[in-house]
Coordinates of C-alpha atoms and ligand atoms in Angstrom, one line a residue:
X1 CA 0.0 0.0 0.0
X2 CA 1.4 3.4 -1.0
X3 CA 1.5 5.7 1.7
X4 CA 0.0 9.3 2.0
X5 CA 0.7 12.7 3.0
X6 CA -1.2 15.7 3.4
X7 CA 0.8 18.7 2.2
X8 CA -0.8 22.2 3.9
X9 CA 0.4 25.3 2.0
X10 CA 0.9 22.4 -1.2
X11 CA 0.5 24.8 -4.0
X12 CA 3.0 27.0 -2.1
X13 CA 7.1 27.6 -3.4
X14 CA 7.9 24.9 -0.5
X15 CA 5.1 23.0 -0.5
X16 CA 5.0 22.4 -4.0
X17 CA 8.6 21.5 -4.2
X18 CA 7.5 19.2 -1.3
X19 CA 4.7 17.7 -3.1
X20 CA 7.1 16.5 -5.8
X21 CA 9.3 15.1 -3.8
X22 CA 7.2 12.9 -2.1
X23 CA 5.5 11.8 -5.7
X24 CA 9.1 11.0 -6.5
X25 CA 9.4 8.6 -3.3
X26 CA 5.8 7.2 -4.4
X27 CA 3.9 8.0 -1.7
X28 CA -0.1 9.6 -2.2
X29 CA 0.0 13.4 -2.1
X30 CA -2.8 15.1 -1.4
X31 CA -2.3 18.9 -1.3
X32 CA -4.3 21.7 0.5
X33 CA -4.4 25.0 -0.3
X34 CA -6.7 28.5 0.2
X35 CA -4.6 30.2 -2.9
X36 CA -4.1 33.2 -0.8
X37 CA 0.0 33.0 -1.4
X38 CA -0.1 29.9 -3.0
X39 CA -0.8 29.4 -7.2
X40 CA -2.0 26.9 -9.1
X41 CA 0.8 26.9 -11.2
X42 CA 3.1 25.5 -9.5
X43 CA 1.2 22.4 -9.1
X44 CA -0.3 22.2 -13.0
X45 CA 2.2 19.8 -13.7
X46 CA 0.9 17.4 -11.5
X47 CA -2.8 17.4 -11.9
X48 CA -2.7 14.1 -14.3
X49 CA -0.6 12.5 -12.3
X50 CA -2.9 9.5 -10.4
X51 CA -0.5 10.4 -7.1
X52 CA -1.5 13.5 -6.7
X53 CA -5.1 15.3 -4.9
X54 CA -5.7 19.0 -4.7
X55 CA -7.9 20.7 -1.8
X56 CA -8.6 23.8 -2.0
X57 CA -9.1 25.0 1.8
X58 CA -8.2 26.8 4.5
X59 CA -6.6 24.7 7.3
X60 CA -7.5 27.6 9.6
X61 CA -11.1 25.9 9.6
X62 CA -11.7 21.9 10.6
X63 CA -9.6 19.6 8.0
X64 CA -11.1 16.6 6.4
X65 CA -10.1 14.4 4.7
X66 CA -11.3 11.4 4.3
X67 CA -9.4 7.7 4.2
X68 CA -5.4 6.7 5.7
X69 CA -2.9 9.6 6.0
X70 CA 0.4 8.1 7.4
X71 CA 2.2 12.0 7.6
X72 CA 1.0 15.7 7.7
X73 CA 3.5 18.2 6.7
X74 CA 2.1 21.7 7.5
X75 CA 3.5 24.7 5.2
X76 CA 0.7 26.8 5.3
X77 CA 1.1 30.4 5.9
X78 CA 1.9 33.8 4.8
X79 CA 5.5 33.9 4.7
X80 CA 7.2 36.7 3.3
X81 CA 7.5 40.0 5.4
X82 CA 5.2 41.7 3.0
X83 CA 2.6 38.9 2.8
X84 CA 2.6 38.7 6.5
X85 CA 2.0 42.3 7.4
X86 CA -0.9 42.8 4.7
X87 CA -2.1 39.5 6.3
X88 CA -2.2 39.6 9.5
X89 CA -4.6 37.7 10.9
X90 CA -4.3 35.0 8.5
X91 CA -1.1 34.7 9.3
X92 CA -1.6 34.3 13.3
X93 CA -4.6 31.7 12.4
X94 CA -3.2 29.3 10.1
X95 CA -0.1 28.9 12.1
X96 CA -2.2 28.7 15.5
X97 CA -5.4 27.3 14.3
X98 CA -4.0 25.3 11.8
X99 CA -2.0 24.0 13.4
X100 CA -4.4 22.8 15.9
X101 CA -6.2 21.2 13.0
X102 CA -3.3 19.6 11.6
X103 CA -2.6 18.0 14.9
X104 CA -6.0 17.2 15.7
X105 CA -6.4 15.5 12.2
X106 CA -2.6 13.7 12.3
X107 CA -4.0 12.6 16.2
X108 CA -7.5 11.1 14.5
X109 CA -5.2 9.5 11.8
X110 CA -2.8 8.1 13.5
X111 CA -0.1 9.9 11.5
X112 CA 3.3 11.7 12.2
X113 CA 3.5 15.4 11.7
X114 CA 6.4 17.7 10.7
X115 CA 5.8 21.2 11.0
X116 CA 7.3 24.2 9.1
X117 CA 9.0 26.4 11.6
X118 CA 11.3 29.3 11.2
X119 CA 14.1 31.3 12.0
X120 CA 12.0 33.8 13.1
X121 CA 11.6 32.4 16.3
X122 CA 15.0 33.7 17.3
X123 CA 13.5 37.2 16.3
X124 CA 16.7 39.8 15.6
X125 CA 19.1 37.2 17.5
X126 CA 21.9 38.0 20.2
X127 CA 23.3 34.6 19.5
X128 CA 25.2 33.9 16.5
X129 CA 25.1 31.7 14.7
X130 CA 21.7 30.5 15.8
X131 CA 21.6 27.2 17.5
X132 CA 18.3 25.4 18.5
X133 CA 18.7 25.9 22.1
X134 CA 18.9 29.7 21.5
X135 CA 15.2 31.3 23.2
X136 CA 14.8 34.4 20.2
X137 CA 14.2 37.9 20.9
X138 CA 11.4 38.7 19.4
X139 CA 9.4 41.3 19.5
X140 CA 5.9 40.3 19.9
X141 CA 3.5 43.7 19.7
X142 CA 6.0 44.7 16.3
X143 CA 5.2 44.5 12.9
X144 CA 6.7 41.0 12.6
X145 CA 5.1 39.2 15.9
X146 CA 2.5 37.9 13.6
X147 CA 4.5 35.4 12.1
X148 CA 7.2 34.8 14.7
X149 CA 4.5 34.2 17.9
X150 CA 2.5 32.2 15.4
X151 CA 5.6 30.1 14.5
X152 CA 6.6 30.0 18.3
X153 CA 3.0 29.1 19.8
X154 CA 3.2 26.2 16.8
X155 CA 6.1 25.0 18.1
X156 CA 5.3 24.8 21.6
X157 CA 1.6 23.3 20.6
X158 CA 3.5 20.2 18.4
X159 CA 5.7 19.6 21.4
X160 CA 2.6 19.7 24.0
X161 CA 0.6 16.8 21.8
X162 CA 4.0 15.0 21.3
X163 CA 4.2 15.0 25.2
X164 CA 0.6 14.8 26.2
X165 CA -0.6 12.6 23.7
X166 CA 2.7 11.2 22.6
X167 CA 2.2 11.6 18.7
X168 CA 5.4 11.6 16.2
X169 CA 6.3 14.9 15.9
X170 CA 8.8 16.8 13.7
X171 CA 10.0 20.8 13.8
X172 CA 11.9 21.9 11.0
X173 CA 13.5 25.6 11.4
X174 CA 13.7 26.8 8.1
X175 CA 16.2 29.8 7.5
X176 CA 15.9 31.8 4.1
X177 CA 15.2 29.4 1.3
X178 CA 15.4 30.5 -2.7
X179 CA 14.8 28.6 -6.0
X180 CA 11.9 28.4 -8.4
X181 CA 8.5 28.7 -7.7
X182 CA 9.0 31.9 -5.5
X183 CA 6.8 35.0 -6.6
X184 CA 8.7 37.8 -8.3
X185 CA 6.7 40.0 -6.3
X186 CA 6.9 38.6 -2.7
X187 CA 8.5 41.3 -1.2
X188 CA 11.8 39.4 -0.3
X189 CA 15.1 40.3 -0.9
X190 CA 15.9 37.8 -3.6
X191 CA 13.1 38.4 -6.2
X192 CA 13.0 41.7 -5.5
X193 CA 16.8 41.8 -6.3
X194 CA 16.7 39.6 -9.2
X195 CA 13.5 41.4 -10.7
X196 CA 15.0 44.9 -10.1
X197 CA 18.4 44.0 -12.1
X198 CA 16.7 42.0 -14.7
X199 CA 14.2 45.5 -15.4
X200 CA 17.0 47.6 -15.3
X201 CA 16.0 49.4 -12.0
X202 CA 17.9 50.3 -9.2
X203 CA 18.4 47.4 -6.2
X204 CA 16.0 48.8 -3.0
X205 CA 18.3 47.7 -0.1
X206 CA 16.8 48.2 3.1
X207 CA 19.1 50.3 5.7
X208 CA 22.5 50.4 5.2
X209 CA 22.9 47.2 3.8
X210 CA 25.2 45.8 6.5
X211 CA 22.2 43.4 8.0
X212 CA 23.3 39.5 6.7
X213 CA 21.1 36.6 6.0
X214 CA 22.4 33.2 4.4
X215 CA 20.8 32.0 1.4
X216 CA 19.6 28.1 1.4
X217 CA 18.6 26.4 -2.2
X218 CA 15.0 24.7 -2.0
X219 CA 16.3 21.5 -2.9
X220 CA 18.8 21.4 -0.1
X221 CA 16.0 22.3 2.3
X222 CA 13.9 19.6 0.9
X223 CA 16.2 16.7 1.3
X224 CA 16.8 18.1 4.7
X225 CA 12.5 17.9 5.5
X226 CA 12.7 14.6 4.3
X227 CA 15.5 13.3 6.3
X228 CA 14.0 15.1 9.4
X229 CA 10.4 13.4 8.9
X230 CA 12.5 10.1 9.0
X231 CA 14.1 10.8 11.7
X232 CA 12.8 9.8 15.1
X233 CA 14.2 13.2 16.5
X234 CA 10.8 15.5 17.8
X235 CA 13.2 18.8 18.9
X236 CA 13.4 21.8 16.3
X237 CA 16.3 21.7 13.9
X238 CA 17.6 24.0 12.0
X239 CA 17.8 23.6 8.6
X240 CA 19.1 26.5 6.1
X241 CA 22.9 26.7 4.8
X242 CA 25.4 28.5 6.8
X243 CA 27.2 30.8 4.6
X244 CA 26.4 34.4 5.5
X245 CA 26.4 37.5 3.2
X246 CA 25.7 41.1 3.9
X247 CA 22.4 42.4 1.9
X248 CA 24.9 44.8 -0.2
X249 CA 27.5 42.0 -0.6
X250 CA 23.9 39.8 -2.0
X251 CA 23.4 42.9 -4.4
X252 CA 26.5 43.6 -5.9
X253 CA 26.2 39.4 -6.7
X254 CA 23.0 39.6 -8.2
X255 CA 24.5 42.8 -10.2
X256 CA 27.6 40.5 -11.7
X257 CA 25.3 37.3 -11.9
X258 CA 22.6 38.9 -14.1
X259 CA 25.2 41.5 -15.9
X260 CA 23.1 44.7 -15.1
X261 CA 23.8 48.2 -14.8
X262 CA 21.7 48.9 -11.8
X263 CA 22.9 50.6 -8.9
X264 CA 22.6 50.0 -5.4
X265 CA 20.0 52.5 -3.6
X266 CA 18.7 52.6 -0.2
X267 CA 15.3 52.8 1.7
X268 CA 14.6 53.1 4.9
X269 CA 15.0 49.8 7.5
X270 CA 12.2 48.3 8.3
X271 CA 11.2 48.3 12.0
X272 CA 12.5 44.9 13.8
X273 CA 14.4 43.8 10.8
X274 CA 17.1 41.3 12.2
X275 CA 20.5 42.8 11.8
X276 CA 22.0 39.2 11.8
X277 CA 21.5 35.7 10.5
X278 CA 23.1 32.4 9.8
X279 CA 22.3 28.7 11.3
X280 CA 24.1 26.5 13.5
X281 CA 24.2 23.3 11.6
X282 CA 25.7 21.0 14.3
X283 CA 22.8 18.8 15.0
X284 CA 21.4 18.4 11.4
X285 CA 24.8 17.3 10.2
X286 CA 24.9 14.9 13.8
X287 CA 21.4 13.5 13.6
X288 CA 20.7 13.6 10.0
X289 CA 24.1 13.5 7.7
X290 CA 22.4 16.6 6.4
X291 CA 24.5 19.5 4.6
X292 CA 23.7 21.5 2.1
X293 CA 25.0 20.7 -1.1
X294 CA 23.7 23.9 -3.4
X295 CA 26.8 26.9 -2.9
X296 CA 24.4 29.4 -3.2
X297 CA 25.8 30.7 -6.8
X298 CA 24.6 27.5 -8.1
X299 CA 21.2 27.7 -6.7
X300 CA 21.2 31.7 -8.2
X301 CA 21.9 30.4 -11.5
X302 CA 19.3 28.2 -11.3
X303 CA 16.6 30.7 -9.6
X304 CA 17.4 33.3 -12.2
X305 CA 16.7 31.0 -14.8
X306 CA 13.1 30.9 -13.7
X307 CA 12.3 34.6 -13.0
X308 CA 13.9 35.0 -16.2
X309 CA 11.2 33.2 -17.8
X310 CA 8.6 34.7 -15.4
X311 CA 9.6 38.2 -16.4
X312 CA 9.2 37.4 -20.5
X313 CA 5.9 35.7 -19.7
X314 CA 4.6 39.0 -17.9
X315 CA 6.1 41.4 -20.8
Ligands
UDP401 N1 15.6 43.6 2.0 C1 16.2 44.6 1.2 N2 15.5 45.0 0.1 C2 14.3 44.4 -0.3 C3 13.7 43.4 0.5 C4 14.4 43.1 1.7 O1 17.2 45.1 1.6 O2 13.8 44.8 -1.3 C5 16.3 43.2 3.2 C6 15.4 43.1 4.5 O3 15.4 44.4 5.1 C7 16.2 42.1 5.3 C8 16.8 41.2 4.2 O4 16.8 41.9 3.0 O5 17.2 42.6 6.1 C9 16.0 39.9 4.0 O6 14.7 40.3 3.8 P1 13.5 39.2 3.4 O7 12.3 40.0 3.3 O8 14.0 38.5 2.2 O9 13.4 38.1 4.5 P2 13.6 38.1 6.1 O10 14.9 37.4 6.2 O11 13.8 39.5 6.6 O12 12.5 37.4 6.6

């Protein structure tokens, strides 16, 4: 009997990236999806494929769905800065309230759960790098406490039904994760980089450009998911590739990668923007022989590539 998983946020840039690779492993896939941030699109290519089941829903509200599921994978939820301050709300229910239902459903079924955790919950961290054990510092009345309390009350709901009611449960904390399938207009640095250069406009760093975030390629994350849901390990672990850049050091890249004559120019800082970032991969590589493999010039080439193609389609 093939197995089945229930994808949240399936039609998603992780989720669908997800979805394929758990076709490719020949298990059942039914995604789930309310479209708010998520596209068809990036799941067209499976529709005729007799693995594969979309739901279009809103895990925010009682999941069903009918028959065996043997894993839940929740990636539902706003998840760009942008998406998550024009969505607020949504954004605190699908990663509270969905994730109650998401438990509640992987509890009914029997099944394990990994939920899609963050970075974020170490806010604008005093610790670097970031290891798990780290508590955050996060702001929770700013502009940002949206996402980061919902990813931190997720967290500490999966570990209270893995202790109360001793489910398989899995947290993955995902740091910044490129590679196609993410929305040209999302907000986040990359797109917005790569778009910019590629339309001949000036690159919109944020503050002074010294703030550093470390880019991870999607397929590197993936493998990393998949040898976490394996795992029997129910703590968070990071997941996202170590090697930092400054934002201006990421711009004057995109600049040589695409060959464009854009300039650097700069906007103001949004408020609560972390000045630092960069995992702690010790237990990832200890527990789950996981490294990335993706230098993050390979994974641009790649990336770009896609908006490329995006950007044609939209001229
Ligand atoms: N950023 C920027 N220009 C942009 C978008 C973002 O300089 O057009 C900066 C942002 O202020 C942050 C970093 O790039 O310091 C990464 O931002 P992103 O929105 O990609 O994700 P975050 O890591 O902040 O969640």
């Amino acid at each position: 009997m093939k197995k089945t998983i229930l994808i949240t946020g399936g039609a998603g840039f992780l989720g669908s990236h997800l979805c394929d690779r758990f076709i490719q492993e020949g298990y059942l896939v039914i995604a789930m999806d309310n479209l708010i941030t998520g596209s068809l699109e990036n799941i067209a290519h499976l529709f005729k494929n007799g693995q594969f089941e979309f739901h279009e829903h809103d895990v925010s509200k009682f999941i069903h769905v009918p028959g065996a599921v043997d894993y839940v994978l929740h990636f539902a939820s706003p998840a760009s800065p942008l998406d998550y301050l024009k969505m607020p709300i949504q954004t605190m229910k699908v990663g509270s309230l969905g994730t109650l239902n998401c438990l509640g459903l992987a509890k009914e079924k029997g099944a394990r759960v990994l939920i899609a955790s963050t970075s974020e919950v170490y806010g604008d961290p005093l610790v670097h790098p970031q290891t798990e054990d780290y508590w955050g510092n996060v702001n929770p009345v700013g502009p940002r406490g949206v996402y980061d309390e919902a990813k931190r009350f997720q967290e500490a709901l999966t570990m209270a039904y893995h202790t109360y009611h001793k489910m398989e449960t899995r947290i993955v904390r995902i740091f910044n994760t490129f590679g196609p399938r993410m929305r040209l207009d999302d907000g986040r640095v990359l797109p917005a980089f790569i778009g910019q250069a590629l339309r001949g406009e000036p690159l919109t760093a944020f503050g002074d450009g010294s703030q550093t975030r470390s880019f991870t390629y999607v397929d590197d994350l993936v493998e990393g998911i998949y040898r976490l849901l394996m795992s029997d390990y129910a703590y968070p672990v990071n997941i996202g590739n170590p090697d930092e850049v400054t934002i201006n050091e990421f711009g004057e890249e995109i600049l040589r990668l695409t060959g464009s004559a854009s300039k650097i120019s700069y906007q103001a800082l949004p408020q609560d923007d972390p000045k630092q970032r960069k995992p702690d991969i010790s237990l990832a590589k200890k527990i789950l022989n996981w490294q990335p493999q993706y230098s993050r010039s390979e994974g641009l080439k790649i990336t770009l590539e896609y908006f490329k193609t995006k950007i044609n389609q939209s001229i």
